[in-house]
CSV table of C-alpha atoms in Angstrom, one decimal:
chain,number,residue,atom,x,y,z
A,1,MET,CA,25.9,36.8,-17.1
A,2,LYS,CA,26.8,37.8,-20.6
A,3,PRO,CA,25.0,35.4,-23.2
A,4,TRP,CA,28.6,34.3,-24.9
A,5,LEU,CA,30.2,33.6,-21.3
A,6,GLU,CA,27.0,31.6,-20.2
A,7,ASN,CA,26.8,29.8,-23.6
A,8,SER,CA,30.6,28.8,-23.2
A,9,LEU,CA,30.0,27.6,-19.7
A,10,LEU,CA,27.3,25.4,-20.5
A,11,PHE,CA,29.2,24.0,-23.5
A,12,LEU,CA,31.9,22.9,-21.1
A,13,VAL,CA,29.3,21.5,-18.8
A,14,ASP,CA,27.9,19.6,-21.6
A,15,GLN,CA,31.4,18.2,-22.7
A,16,PHE,CA,32.1,17.2,-19.1
A,17,PHE,CA,28.8,15.3,-18.5
A,18,ALA,CA,29.2,13.8,-21.8
A,19,LYS,CA,32.0,11.7,-20.9
A,20,LEU,CA,30.7,10.9,-17.2
A,21,PRO,CA,29.7,7.3,-17.6
A,22,GLN,CA,25.9,6.4,-17.0
A,23,SER,CA,24.4,3.1,-16.6
A,24,VAL,CA,21.6,1.9,-18.9
A,25,PRO,CA,18.2,2.5,-17.7
A,26,ASP,CA,15.8,0.0,-17.4
A,27,ALA,CA,13.2,-1.0,-20.4
A,28,ASP,CA,10.4,0.7,-18.8
A,29,ARG,CA,12.3,4.1,-18.3
A,30,LEU,CA,13.5,3.8,-21.8
A,31,ARG,CA,10.2,3.3,-23.4
A,32,ALA,CA,8.7,6.2,-21.3
A,33,CYS,CA,11.4,8.7,-22.4
A,34,LYS,CA,9.8,11.7,-24.2
A,35,LEU,CA,12.1,13.0,-26.7
A,36,VAL,CA,11.5,16.8,-28.1
A,37,SER,CA,13.6,17.7,-31.0
A,38,HIS,CA,14.9,21.3,-30.5
A,39,ARG,CA,13.9,23.2,-34.0
A,40,GLY,CA,14.2,20.0,-35.7
A,41,GLU,CA,17.0,17.7,-37.2
A,42,ARG,CA,19.1,19.9,-39.0
A,43,ASP,CA,22.6,20.6,-40.5
A,44,GLY,CA,22.5,24.5,-41.1
A,45,ILE,CA,23.3,23.8,-44.5
A,46,LYS,CA,21.0,21.7,-46.6
A,47,VAL,CA,18.6,21.5,-43.9
A,48,LYS,CA,17.7,24.7,-41.8
A,49,GLU,CA,16.2,25.0,-38.5
A,50,ASN,CA,12.1,25.2,-37.7
A,51,THR,CA,11.4,24.1,-41.5
A,52,PHE,CA,9.3,21.2,-42.7
A,53,ALA,CA,12.5,19.5,-43.8
A,54,ALA,CA,14.0,19.7,-40.4
A,55,PHE,CA,10.8,18.3,-38.7
A,56,ASP,CA,9.6,15.8,-41.3
A,57,PRO,CA,12.3,13.2,-40.2
A,58,ILE,CA,11.4,13.5,-36.5
A,59,VAL,CA,7.9,13.0,-36.9
A,60,GLU,CA,8.3,10.2,-39.6
A,61,GLN,CA,10.5,8.3,-36.8
A,62,GLY,CA,7.7,8.7,-34.1
A,63,ILE,CA,9.6,10.9,-31.9
A,64,TRP,CA,7.3,12.3,-29.4
A,65,GLY,CA,7.7,16.2,-29.8
A,66,ILE,CA,9.1,19.1,-31.4
A,67,GLU,CA,10.2,22.5,-30.2
A,68,LEU,CA,9.6,25.5,-32.5
A,69,ASP,CA,9.3,29.2,-32.2
A,70,ILE,CA,7.1,31.8,-33.5
A,71,ARG,CA,7.1,35.4,-34.3
A,72,TRP,CA,5.1,37.9,-35.9
A,73,THR,CA,4.8,39.4,-39.5
A,74,LYS,CA,3.7,43.1,-40.0
A,75,ASP,CA,0.3,41.8,-41.0
A,76,LEU,CA,0.0,39.7,-37.9
A,77,VAL,CA,1.0,36.2,-39.2
A,78,PRO,CA,2.6,34.0,-36.5
A,79,VAL,CA,5.5,32.4,-38.5
A,80,VAL,CA,8.0,29.7,-37.4
A,81,ILE,CA,11.3,31.0,-36.9
A,82,HIS,CA,13.8,31.6,-34.0
A,83,ASP,CA,15.4,34.9,-34.8
A,84,ARG,CA,14.0,38.4,-35.7
A,85,ASP,CA,15.3,38.1,-39.1
A,86,GLY,CA,16.8,35.4,-41.5
A,87,GLN,CA,20.2,36.5,-41.5
A,88,ARG,CA,22.0,33.7,-39.2
A,89,VAL,CA,19.8,30.8,-40.9
A,90,PHE,CA,19.2,31.8,-44.3
A,91,SER,CA,21.9,34.8,-44.9
A,92,ASN,CA,19.1,37.0,-45.6
A,93,PRO,CA,18.7,40.2,-43.5
A,94,PHE,CA,14.7,40.3,-44.0
A,95,VAL,CA,13.2,41.3,-40.7
A,96,ILE,CA,9.8,39.3,-40.0
A,97,SER,CA,8.1,42.2,-37.8
A,98,GLU,CA,8.6,44.8,-40.8
A,99,ASN,CA,7.1,42.7,-43.7
A,100,THR,CA,4.1,40.9,-44.4
A,101,TRP,CA,3.4,37.1,-44.5
A,102,GLU,CA,3.3,37.5,-48.4
A,103,ALA,CA,6.7,39.0,-48.6
A,104,CYS,CA,7.9,36.6,-46.1
A,105,GLN,CA,7.1,33.8,-48.5
A,106,LYS,CA,8.9,35.2,-51.2
A,107,SER,CA,12.0,36.4,-49.3
A,108,LEU,CA,12.1,33.3,-46.9
A,109,PRO,CA,10.2,30.5,-48.7
A,110,LEU,CA,11.1,27.6,-46.3
A,111,VAL,CA,9.8,29.6,-43.3
A,112,PRO,CA,6.2,28.2,-42.5
A,113,SER,CA,3.3,29.9,-41.0
A,114,LEU,CA,2.2,28.5,-37.6
A,115,GLU,CA,-1.2,27.7,-39.2
A,116,MET,CA,0.7,25.7,-41.9
A,117,LEU,CA,2.8,23.8,-39.2
A,118,ILE,CA,-0.3,22.9,-37.2
A,119,ALA,CA,-2.1,21.6,-40.3
A,120,HIS,CA,1.1,19.3,-40.9
A,121,TYR,CA,1.7,18.0,-37.5
A,122,GLY,CA,-1.1,18.9,-35.3
A,123,LYS,CA,-2.0,15.7,-33.3
A,124,ARG,CA,1.0,13.8,-35.0
A,125,CYS,CA,3.5,14.8,-32.5
A,126,HIS,CA,3.5,17.0,-29.7
A,127,LEU,CA,4.3,20.6,-30.1
A,128,MET,CA,6.3,22.7,-27.9
A,129,ILE,CA,5.7,26.1,-29.2
A,130,GLU,CA,8.1,29.1,-28.0
A,131,LEU,CA,7.0,32.7,-27.5
A,132,LYS,CA,9.7,35.1,-28.2
A,133,GLN,CA,10.4,38.4,-26.8
A,134,GLU,CA,9.1,41.0,-29.5
A,135,ALA,CA,6.9,43.8,-29.7
A,136,TYR,CA,3.1,42.8,-29.8
A,137,PRO,CA,1.4,45.6,-31.7
A,138,GLU,CA,-2.2,44.6,-31.3
A,139,PRO,CA,-2.2,42.2,-28.4
A,140,GLU,CA,-5.8,41.5,-28.1
A,141,LYS,CA,-6.0,40.8,-31.9
A,142,GLN,CA,-2.9,38.3,-31.9
A,143,LYS,CA,-4.6,36.6,-28.9
A,144,GLN,CA,-7.5,35.8,-31.1
A,145,ILE,CA,-5.4,34.8,-33.9
A,146,LEU,CA,-3.5,32.3,-31.6
A,147,LYS,CA,-6.6,31.1,-30.0
A,148,GLN,CA,-8.0,30.4,-33.5
A,149,LEU,CA,-5.1,28.5,-34.9
A,150,LEU,CA,-4.9,26.3,-31.6
A,151,SER,CA,-8.4,25.7,-31.3
A,152,THR,CA,-8.0,22.2,-33.4
A,153,LEU,CA,-5.6,21.1,-30.6
A,154,THR,CA,-6.1,20.2,-27.0
A,155,PRO,CA,-4.1,22.0,-24.7
A,156,VAL,CA,-1.3,19.9,-22.8
A,157,GLU,CA,-2.3,16.6,-24.7
A,158,ASP,CA,-1.2,18.1,-28.1
A,159,PHE,CA,0.8,21.1,-27.1
A,160,HIS,CA,2.5,23.4,-24.6
A,161,ILE,CA,3.4,26.9,-24.7
A,162,ILE,CA,7.0,27.8,-23.6
A,163,ALA,CA,8.8,31.1,-22.9
A,164,LEU,CA,11.8,32.6,-21.6
A,165,ASP,CA,10.1,35.3,-20.4
A,166,CYS,CA,6.8,34.5,-18.3
A,167,ALA,CA,5.5,37.9,-19.0
A,168,LEU,CA,4.9,36.5,-22.5
A,169,PHE,CA,2.2,34.1,-21.1
A,170,GLU,CA,-0.4,36.9,-20.9
A,171,TYR,CA,-0.7,36.7,-24.9
A,172,VAL,CA,-2.0,33.3,-24.4
A,173,ASP,CA,-4.1,33.7,-21.1
A,174,PHE,CA,-7.0,32.0,-22.9
A,175,LEU,CA,-5.4,28.7,-22.3
A,176,PRO,CA,-5.4,26.6,-19.1
A,177,LYS,CA,-2.5,27.3,-16.8
A,178,ASN,CA,-1.0,23.7,-16.9
A,179,ALA,CA,-0.6,24.4,-20.7
A,180,LEU,CA,2.3,27.0,-20.1
A,181,LEU,CA,5.9,26.2,-19.1
A,182,PRO,CA,8.8,28.5,-18.3
A,183,VAL,CA,12.2,27.7,-19.8
A,184,SER,CA,15.1,28.5,-17.5
A,185,THR,CA,18.8,28.9,-18.3
A,186,VAL,CA,20.9,29.8,-15.2
A,187,ASN,CA,17.8,30.9,-13.1
A,188,ALA,CA,16.2,27.7,-12.9
A,189,LYS,CA,15.4,28.1,-9.0
A,190,ALA,CA,13.6,31.2,-9.8
A,191,PHE,CA,11.5,29.8,-12.6
A,192,SER,CA,10.8,26.7,-10.7
A,193,ASP,CA,9.5,28.7,-7.9
A,194,TYR,CA,7.3,30.8,-10.3
A,195,ALA,CA,5.8,27.7,-11.9
A,196,LEU,CA,4.9,26.4,-8.6
A,197,LYS,CA,3.4,29.4,-7.0
A,198,GLN,CA,1.5,30.2,-10.2
A,199,GLN,CA,0.2,26.4,-10.7
A,200,LEU,CA,1.8,26.5,-14.1
A,201,GLY,CA,2.0,23.1,-16.1
A,202,GLY,CA,5.7,22.8,-14.8
A,203,VAL,CA,9.2,23.9,-15.9
A,204,THR,CA,12.0,23.1,-18.3
A,205,GLY,CA,15.7,24.2,-18.4
A,206,HIS,CA,19.3,23.1,-18.9
A,207,PHE,CA,20.0,19.7,-17.4
A,208,LEU,CA,22.7,20.9,-15.0
A,209,PHE,CA,20.0,22.9,-13.0
A,210,MET,CA,16.9,20.6,-13.4
A,211,ASP,CA,18.1,18.3,-10.4
A,212,LYS,CA,16.3,15.5,-8.8
A,213,HIS,CA,15.1,17.7,-5.9
A,214,LYS,CA,13.1,19.8,-8.5
A,215,VAL,CA,11.8,16.9,-10.2
A,216,GLU,CA,10.4,15.8,-6.8
A,217,LEU,CA,9.2,19.3,-6.1
A,218,HIS,CA,7.1,19.4,-9.3
A,219,HIS,CA,5.9,15.8,-9.5
A,220,LYS,CA,4.5,16.3,-5.9
A,221,ALA,CA,2.8,19.5,-7.0
A,222,GLY,CA,1.3,17.6,-9.9
A,223,GLN,CA,3.3,19.2,-12.5
A,224,LEU,CA,5.7,18.1,-15.0
A,225,ILE,CA,9.7,18.8,-15.6
A,226,GLY,CA,11.9,18.6,-18.5
A,227,SER,CA,15.6,19.2,-19.4
A,228,GLY,CA,17.9,20.0,-22.4
A,229,PHE,CA,19.8,19.6,-24.2
A,230,SER,CA,20.9,15.9,-24.2
A,231,ASN,CA,23.0,15.4,-27.2
A,232,SER,CA,25.2,12.5,-26.1
A,233,ARG,CA,24.4,8.9,-24.7
A,234,ASN,CA,25.7,9.5,-21.1
A,235,VAL,CA,23.6,12.9,-20.6
A,236,LEU,CA,20.4,11.2,-22.1
A,237,PHE,CA,21.0,8.2,-19.6
A,238,ARG,CA,21.7,10.8,-17.0
A,239,GLU,CA,18.2,12.7,-17.4
A,240,ILE,CA,16.2,9.2,-17.6
A,241,HIS,CA,17.6,8.3,-14.6
A,242,LYS,CA,16.4,11.7,-12.9
A,243,GLY,CA,13.0,11.1,-14.1
A,244,MET,CA,12.4,14.0,-16.5
A,245,ASP,CA,9.0,14.2,-18.1
A,246,TRP,CA,10.6,15.3,-21.4
A,247,ILE,CA,14.2,15.4,-22.7
A,248,PHE,CA,14.9,18.2,-25.3
A,249,SER,CA,17.9,17.4,-28.0
A,250,ASN,CA,19.3,19.0,-30.9
A,251,HIS,CA,20.1,15.6,-32.1
A,252,ALA,CA,16.7,13.7,-31.2
A,253,LEU,CA,17.2,11.2,-34.0
A,254,ALA,CA,20.7,10.0,-32.7
A,255,MET,CA,19.1,9.9,-29.2
A,256,HIS,CA,16.2,8.1,-30.4
A,257,GLU,CA,18.7,5.4,-32.1
A,258,ILE,CA,20.5,5.1,-28.7
A,259,ILE,CA,17.2,4.3,-27.0
A,260,GLN,CA,16.2,1.7,-29.4
A,261,GLU,CA,19.5,0.0,-29.6
A,262,SER,CA,19.6,-0.2,-25.5
A,263,LEU,CA,16.0,-1.8,-25.8
A,264,LYS,CA,17.2,-4.6,-28.1
A,265,LYS,CA,19.9,-5.3,-25.6
A,266,ASN,CA,18.0,-4.7,-22.1
């Protein structure tokens, strides 16, 4: 399925379920809900995704986790950015892999390195670190760099590594398997089966495909399961009722407020 068609269909699904009434979960389920802010709280104008300005409000409010993306500079510094270049987010065509970290700091000053981000947020919130599909010119060296940067954190307790392509997990093979989470889109069954067979930490994906049966399967196997993206009250409550271990959102602050207000009335 072409990406534009997939995104359009998922958008319609989101709109449908946002209008489908859901009962308020009980207090224990509301308190247990672990929200993950997807690329931080941003408006795309004053506050850009994957920046300290986007993540700071999330951590300050005590929201459980943040999701971030990493890519590599020419001199092998992992930096926190989703795209291969800065065009979409910063209106700057600067290509990360073709330039050094020093050049990146000058051209895209809001983009932090993974080292900076860990120093800022490590052990203050849970880090969902997404590896992106790109060239790994010196894989063994890059493994050692990631190993060193993550050495101050405890896998599973402080962070997970997530990826849309399970082959990328070979670059973090120094980590225990339960720290690795495949991210599915419309291919949820295949990724769920893979996580179970390989005894990974679990699986995460779009809420439409992360059904109660998968929740039961992964919990029975001692694994965790998460869904995204809950950006409305009804979708949030739907996912809490399903027993999701994490709920990803592009509007985590609003979802957090819904939970807090519901707890006051519960």
